[in-house]
PDB file of C-alpha atoms in Angstrom:
ATOM      1  CA  UNK J   1       0.000   0.000   0.000  1.00 86.00           C
ATOM      2  CA  UNK J   2       1.314   3.422  -0.973  1.00 88.00           C
ATOM      3  CA  UNK J   3       2.151   5.690   2.003  1.00 94.00           C
ATOM      4  CA  UNK J   4      -0.017   8.770   2.510  1.00 97.00           C
ATOM      5  CA  UNK J   5       1.370  12.287   2.021  1.00 98.00           C
ATOM      6  CA  UNK J   6       1.437  12.617   5.822  1.00 98.00           C
ATOM      7  CA  UNK J   7       3.435   9.378   6.262  1.00 98.00           C
ATOM      8  CA  UNK J   8       5.798  10.413   3.467  1.00 98.00           C
ATOM      9  CA  UNK J   9       6.406  13.811   5.081  1.00 98.00           C
ATOM     10  CA  UNK J  10       7.089  12.224   8.484  1.00 98.00           C
ATOM     11  CA  UNK J  11       9.533   9.765   6.903  1.00 98.00           C
ATOM     12  CA  UNK J  12      11.343  12.593   5.077  1.00 98.00           C
ATOM     13  CA  UNK J  13      11.605  14.635   8.300  1.00 98.00           C
ATOM     14  CA  UNK J  14      12.983  11.573  10.111  1.00 98.00           C
ATOM     15  CA  UNK J  15      15.425  10.938   7.266  1.00 98.00           C
ATOM     16  CA  UNK J  16      16.837  14.477   7.666  1.00 98.00           C
ATOM     17  CA  UNK J  17      17.033  14.271  11.471  1.00 98.00           C
ATOM     18  CA  UNK J  18      18.689  10.839  11.339  1.00 98.00           C
ATOM     19  CA  UNK J  19      21.734  12.612   9.814  1.00 98.00           C
ATOM     20  CA  UNK J  20      22.371  14.559  13.036  1.00 98.00           C
ATOM     21  CA  UNK J  21      26.069  14.015  13.878  1.00 97.00           C
ATOM     22  CA  UNK J  22      25.265  14.652  17.563  1.00 97.00           C
ATOM     23  CA  UNK J  23      23.914  11.798  19.605  1.00 96.00           C
ATOM     24  CA  UNK J  24      21.974  11.395  22.830  1.00 93.00           C
ATOM     25  CA  UNK J  25      22.189   8.230  24.881  1.00 93.00           C
ATOM     26  CA  UNK J  26      19.098   6.764  26.533  1.00 92.00           C
ATOM     27  CA  UNK J  27      19.448   3.568  28.582  1.00 92.00           C
ATOM     28  CA  UNK J  28      22.736   2.755  26.851  1.00 95.00           C
ATOM     29  CA  UNK J  29      21.375   3.242  23.315  1.00 96.00           C
ATOM     30  CA  UNK J  30      22.661   6.084  21.142  1.00 97.00           C
ATOM     31  CA  UNK J  31      20.200   8.043  19.012  1.00 97.00           C
ATOM     32  CA  UNK J  32      20.749  10.919  16.592  1.00 98.00           C
ATOM     33  CA  UNK J  33      19.887  13.830  18.921  1.00 97.00           C
ATOM     34  CA  UNK J  34      17.260  15.612  16.780  1.00 98.00           C
ATOM     35  CA  UNK J  35      15.651  12.359  15.620  1.00 98.00           C
ATOM     36  CA  UNK J  36      15.097  11.424  19.256  1.00 98.00           C
ATOM     37  CA  UNK J  37      13.816  14.940  20.044  1.00 98.00           C
ATOM     38  CA  UNK J  38      11.355  14.878  17.118  1.00 98.00           C
ATOM     39  CA  UNK J  39       9.898  11.536  18.217  1.00 98.00           C
ATOM     40  CA  UNK J  40       9.579  12.832  21.779  1.00 98.00           C
ATOM     41  CA  UNK J  41       7.709  15.856  20.382  1.00 98.00           C
ATOM     42  CA  UNK J  42       5.279  13.598  18.505  1.00 98.00           C
ATOM     43  CA  UNK J  43       4.695  11.343  21.513  1.00 98.00           C
ATOM     44  CA  UNK J  44       4.160  14.282  23.898  1.00 98.00           C
ATOM     45  CA  UNK J  45       1.840  16.068  21.455  1.00 98.00           C
ATOM     46  CA  UNK J  46      -0.393  13.013  21.117  1.00 98.00           C
ATOM     47  CA  UNK J  47      -0.489  12.592  24.909  1.00 97.00           C
ATOM     48  CA  UNK J  48      -1.365  16.281  25.296  1.00 97.00           C
ATOM     49  CA  UNK J  49      -3.882  16.314  22.440  1.00 97.00           C
ATOM     50  CA  UNK J  50      -4.790  12.894  20.982  1.00 98.00           C
ATOM     51  CA  UNK J  51      -6.834  14.691  18.284  1.00 98.00           C
ATOM     52  CA  UNK J  52      -3.999  16.953  17.099  1.00 98.00           C
ATOM     53  CA  UNK J  53      -4.355  17.834  13.427  1.00 98.00           C
ATOM     54  CA  UNK J  54      -1.905  16.339  10.928  1.00 98.00           C
ATOM     55  CA  UNK J  55      -0.538  19.876  10.337  1.00 98.00           C
ATOM     56  CA  UNK J  56       0.233  20.249  14.036  1.00 98.00           C
ATOM     57  CA  UNK J  57       1.807  16.780  14.137  1.00 98.00           C
ATOM     58  CA  UNK J  58       4.065  17.687  11.212  1.00 98.00           C
ATOM     59  CA  UNK J  59       5.073  20.992  12.834  1.00 98.00           C
ATOM     60  CA  UNK J  60       5.904  19.164  16.072  1.00 98.00           C
ATOM     61  CA  UNK J  61       7.973  16.532  14.260  1.00 98.00           C
ATOM     62  CA  UNK J  62       9.889  19.189  12.280  1.00 98.00           C
ATOM     63  CA  UNK J  63      10.371  21.574  15.219  1.00 97.00           C
ATOM     64  CA  UNK J  64      14.175  21.121  15.328  1.00 97.00           C
ATOM     65  CA  UNK J  65      14.785  19.722  11.844  1.00 98.00           C
ATOM     66  CA  UNK J  66      18.511  19.890  10.982  1.00 98.00           C
ATOM     67  CA  UNK J  67      19.144  22.107  14.025  1.00 97.00           C
ATOM     68  CA  UNK J  68      22.837  21.161  14.115  1.00 97.00           C
ATOM     69  CA  UNK J  69      23.412  23.013  10.820  1.00 97.00           C
ATOM     70  CA  UNK J  70      23.454  26.411  12.570  1.00 97.00           C
ATOM     71  CA  UNK J  71      25.771  26.272  15.570  1.00 95.00           C
ATOM     72  CA  UNK J  72      25.020  28.359  18.647  1.00 95.00           C
ATOM     73  CA  UNK J  73      28.605  29.651  18.714  1.00 94.00           C
ATOM     74  CA  UNK J  74      28.126  31.330  15.312  1.00 94.00           C
ATOM     75  CA  UNK J  75      26.327  34.079  17.272  1.00 95.00           C
ATOM     76  CA  UNK J  76      27.438  36.194  20.259  1.00 94.00           C
ATOM     77  CA  UNK J  77      27.088  34.275  23.524  1.00 92.00           C
ATOM     78  CA  UNK J  78      24.648  36.751  25.055  1.00 93.00           C
ATOM     79  CA  UNK J  79      20.857  37.105  25.133  1.00 88.00           C
ATOM     80  CA  UNK J  80      20.729  39.075  21.847  1.00 95.00           C
ATOM     81  CA  UNK J  81      22.955  36.501  20.125  1.00 95.00           C
ATOM     82  CA  UNK J  82      20.808  33.685  21.484  1.00 93.00           C
ATOM     83  CA  UNK J  83      17.596  35.276  20.176  1.00 92.00           C
ATOM     84  CA  UNK J  84      19.145  35.894  16.726  1.00 96.00           C
ATOM     85  CA  UNK J  85      20.307  32.273  16.612  1.00 97.00           C
ATOM     86  CA  UNK J  86      16.821  31.014  17.537  1.00 94.00           C
ATOM     87  CA  UNK J  87      15.196  33.261  14.909  1.00 94.00           C
ATOM     88  CA  UNK J  88      17.575  31.974  12.213  1.00 96.00           C
ATOM     89  CA  UNK J  89      16.862  28.383  13.266  1.00 97.00           C
ATOM     90  CA  UNK J  90      13.073  28.870  13.032  1.00 96.00           C
ATOM     91  CA  UNK J  91      13.423  30.230   9.485  1.00 96.00           C
ATOM     92  CA  UNK J  92      15.634  27.304   8.486  1.00 98.00           C
ATOM     93  CA  UNK J  93      13.272  24.733  10.080  1.00 98.00           C
ATOM     94  CA  UNK J  94      10.317  26.300   8.245  1.00 97.00           C
ATOM     95  CA  UNK J  95      12.171  26.393   4.914  1.00 98.00           C
ATOM     96  CA  UNK J  96      13.321  22.747   5.072  1.00 98.00           C
ATOM     97  CA  UNK J  97       9.847  21.624   6.171  1.00 98.00           C
ATOM     98  CA  UNK J  98       8.229  23.564   3.341  1.00 98.00           C
ATOM     99  CA  UNK J  99      10.455  21.744   0.807  1.00 98.00           C
ATOM    100  CA  UNK J 100       9.578  18.375   2.373  1.00 98.00           C
ATOM    101  CA  UNK J 101       5.836  19.092   2.304  1.00 98.00           C
ATOM    102  CA  UNK J 102       6.040  20.089  -1.355  1.00 98.00           C
ATOM    103  CA  UNK J 103       7.967  16.891  -2.132  1.00 98.00           C
ATOM    104  CA  UNK J 104       5.306  14.867  -0.252  1.00 98.00           C
ATOM    105  CA  UNK J 105       2.559  16.430  -2.398  1.00 97.00           C
ATOM    106  CA  UNK J 106       1.014  19.032  -0.080  1.00 98.00           C
ATOM    107  CA  UNK J 107      -0.171  22.321  -1.562  1.00 97.00           C
ATOM    108  CA  UNK J 108       1.248  25.741  -0.716  1.00 96.00           C
ATOM    109  CA  UNK J 109      -1.633  26.689   1.592  1.00 97.00           C
ATOM    110  CA  UNK J 110      -1.128  23.583   3.737  1.00 97.00           C
ATOM    111  CA  UNK J 111       2.617  24.152   3.799  1.00 97.00           C
ATOM    112  CA  UNK J 112       2.077  27.742   4.994  1.00 96.00           C
ATOM    113  CA  UNK J 113      -0.145  26.468   7.813  1.00 96.00           C
ATOM    114  CA  UNK J 114       2.573  24.084   9.030  1.00 97.00           C
ATOM    115  CA  UNK J 115       5.432  26.573   8.656  1.00 96.00           C
ATOM    116  CA  UNK J 116       3.414  29.272  10.422  1.00 95.00           C
ATOM    117  CA  UNK J 117       3.249  26.912  13.418  1.00 96.00           C
ATOM    118  CA  UNK J 118       7.005  26.278  13.269  1.00 96.00           C
ATOM    119  CA  UNK J 119       7.620  30.040  13.105  1.00 94.00           C
ATOM    120  CA  UNK J 120       5.391  30.395  16.187  1.00 86.00           C
ATOM    121  CA  UNK J 121       3.122  32.929  14.554  1.00 80.00           C
ATOM    122  CA  UNK J 122       0.049  33.954  16.517  1.00 75.00           C
ATOM    123  CA  UNK J 123       1.304  32.488  19.787  1.00 71.00           C
ATOM    124  CA  UNK J 124      -1.395  32.843  22.486  1.00 70.00           C
ATOM    125  CA  UNK J 125      -3.920  33.739  19.722  1.00 80.00           C
ATOM    126  CA  UNK J 126      -3.858  30.541  17.660  1.00 89.00           C
ATOM    127  CA  UNK J 127      -4.849  27.356  19.503  1.00 94.00           C
ATOM    128  CA  UNK J 128      -2.491  25.117  17.524  1.00 96.00           C
ATOM    129  CA  UNK J 129       0.469  27.497  17.955  1.00 94.00           C
ATOM    130  CA  UNK J 130      -0.192  27.511  21.689  1.00 95.00           C
ATOM    131  CA  UNK J 131      -0.460  23.708  21.824  1.00 96.00           C
ATOM    132  CA  UNK J 132       2.862  23.398  20.001  1.00 97.00           C
ATOM    133  CA  UNK J 133       4.491  25.827  22.458  1.00 96.00           C
ATOM    134  CA  UNK J 134       3.043  23.856  25.387  1.00 96.00           C
ATOM    135  CA  UNK J 135       4.448  20.618  23.966  1.00 97.00           C
ATOM    136  CA  UNK J 136       7.893  22.176  23.358  1.00 96.00           C
ATOM    137  CA  UNK J 137       7.955  23.263  27.013  1.00 95.00           C
ATOM    138  CA  UNK J 138       6.694  19.878  28.247  1.00 97.00           C
ATOM    139  CA  UNK J 139       9.336  17.980  26.258  1.00 97.00           C
ATOM    140  CA  UNK J 140      12.011  20.224  27.800  1.00 96.00           C
ATOM    141  CA  UNK J 141      10.645  19.672  31.308  1.00 95.00           C
ATOM    142  CA  UNK J 142      10.096  15.945  30.802  1.00 95.00           C
ATOM    143  CA  UNK J 143      13.379  14.975  29.136  1.00 95.00           C
ATOM    144  CA  UNK J 144      15.980  17.744  29.392  1.00 94.00           C
ATOM    145  CA  UNK J 145      15.246  19.802  32.502  1.00 95.00           C
ATOM    146  CA  UNK J 146      17.058  17.697  35.132  1.00 93.00           C
ATOM    147  CA  UNK J 147      20.268  17.745  33.070  1.00 92.00           C
ATOM    148  CA  UNK J 148      19.915  21.510  32.482  1.00 93.00           C
ATOM    149  CA  UNK J 149      19.204  22.251  36.158  1.00 93.00           C
ATOM    150  CA  UNK J 150      22.314  20.336  37.270  1.00 92.00           C
ATOM    151  CA  UNK J 151      24.535  22.708  35.244  1.00 94.00           C
ATOM    152  CA  UNK J 152      23.141  26.019  36.536  1.00 93.00           C
ATOM    153  CA  UNK J 153      22.445  27.891  39.756  1.00 94.00           C
ATOM    154  CA  UNK J 154      18.980  27.617  41.299  1.00 94.00           C
ATOM    155  CA  UNK J 155      18.407  31.330  40.580  1.00 94.00           C
ATOM    156  CA  UNK J 156      19.137  30.894  36.863  1.00 93.00           C
ATOM    157  CA  UNK J 157      17.012  27.734  36.699  1.00 93.00           C
ATOM    158  CA  UNK J 158      14.049  29.468  38.357  1.00 94.00           C
ATOM    159  CA  UNK J 159      14.426  32.411  35.942  1.00 93.00           C
ATOM    160  CA  UNK J 160      14.423  30.059  32.917  1.00 92.00           C
ATOM    161  CA  UNK J 161      11.459  28.149  34.354  1.00 94.00           C
ATOM    162  CA  UNK J 162       9.492  31.379  34.817  1.00 94.00           C
ATOM    163  CA  UNK J 163      10.153  32.314  31.162  1.00 91.00           C
ATOM    164  CA  UNK J 164       9.167  28.793  30.056  1.00 90.00           C
ATOM    165  CA  UNK J 165       5.990  28.622  32.138  1.00 91.00           C
ATOM    166  CA  UNK J 166       4.957  32.136  31.052  1.00 91.00           C
ATOM    167  CA  UNK J 167       4.671  30.849  27.465  1.00 90.00           C
ATOM    168  CA  UNK J 168       2.355  27.999  28.485  1.00 94.00           C
ATOM    169  CA  UNK J 169      -1.437  27.768  28.629  1.00 94.00           C
ATOM    170  CA  UNK J 170      -3.191  26.829  31.882  1.00 94.00           C
ATOM    171  CA  UNK J 171      -3.599  23.270  30.565  1.00 95.00           C
ATOM    172  CA  UNK J 172       0.124  23.183  29.739  1.00 95.00           C
ATOM    173  CA  UNK J 173       1.027  24.337  33.263  1.00 93.00           C
ATOM    174  CA  UNK J 174      -1.212  21.632  34.743  1.00 93.00           C
ATOM    175  CA  UNK J 175       0.619  19.038  32.641  1.00 95.00           C
ATOM    176  CA  UNK J 176       3.971  20.522  33.705  1.00 93.00           C
ATOM    177  CA  UNK J 177       3.135  19.692  37.324  1.00 91.00           C
ATOM    178  CA  UNK J 178       2.451  16.052  36.371  1.00 93.00           C
ATOM    179  CA  UNK J 179       5.984  15.497  35.027  1.00 94.00           C
ATOM    180  CA  UNK J 180       8.038  13.145  37.229  1.00 93.00           C
ATOM    181  CA  UNK J 181      10.712  15.408  38.714  1.00 94.00           C
ATOM    182  CA  UNK J 182      13.334  14.823  41.373  1.00 93.00           C
ATOM    183  CA  UNK J 183      12.355  16.379  44.703  1.00 93.00           C
ATOM    184  CA  UNK J 184      14.707  19.328  44.122  1.00 92.00           C
ATOM    185  CA  UNK J 185      13.442  19.984  40.581  1.00 92.00           C
ATOM    186  CA  UNK J 186       9.817  19.875  41.679  1.00 91.00           C
ATOM    187  CA  UNK J 187      10.664  22.443  44.340  1.00 92.00           C
ATOM    188  CA  UNK J 188      12.231  24.716  41.651  1.00 93.00           C
ATOM    189  CA  UNK J 189       9.183  24.328  39.393  1.00 91.00           C
ATOM    190  CA  UNK J 190       6.848  25.208  42.249  1.00 88.00           C
ATOM    191  CA  UNK J 191       8.964  28.277  43.116  1.00 91.00           C
ATOM    192  CA  UNK J 192       8.815  29.394  39.478  1.00 91.00           C
ATOM    193  CA  UNK J 193       5.016  28.998  39.463  1.00 84.00           C
ATOM    194  CA  UNK J 194       4.572  30.922  42.722  1.00 79.00           C
TER     195      UNK J 194
END
């Protein structure tokens, strides 16, 4: 049976992310870092919203597509440099995803819908954009937060958490409290929510 356009697009996104030269080890198994991240995004999205549209699922899967191609150290190591780097990444993710969707047979209108989500247009105003932002934050909290928190002071961690939680919907914040944290991390999350 021939794969659907949606299945083709997912496979093409995975194919790109499988080329990530960086790896992440989970329970002794090495995965290409962005391939693992994209699958975590899909899994978390479907837990958060089992009825997520195909467009939202594609945006979640392509959220960090080929992220390694623009290194953080190509930009000044300050807040302004960080924001410029993130902006450049979003444009690249949207552009690569647009090419993939065209290759998979989607029309321009559909492609614009998906790339608009990746570019985080209409955050807080568009339900799907907000759901994607919630899922991005939940994936960070669920899989990457403990490691991040161990490298920084409590003050910095609480500041980052406040910025993260500020972007989330009420439903997203409720889900954030359900994540299995260490005792210390849960305490930091609660302080950030206070």
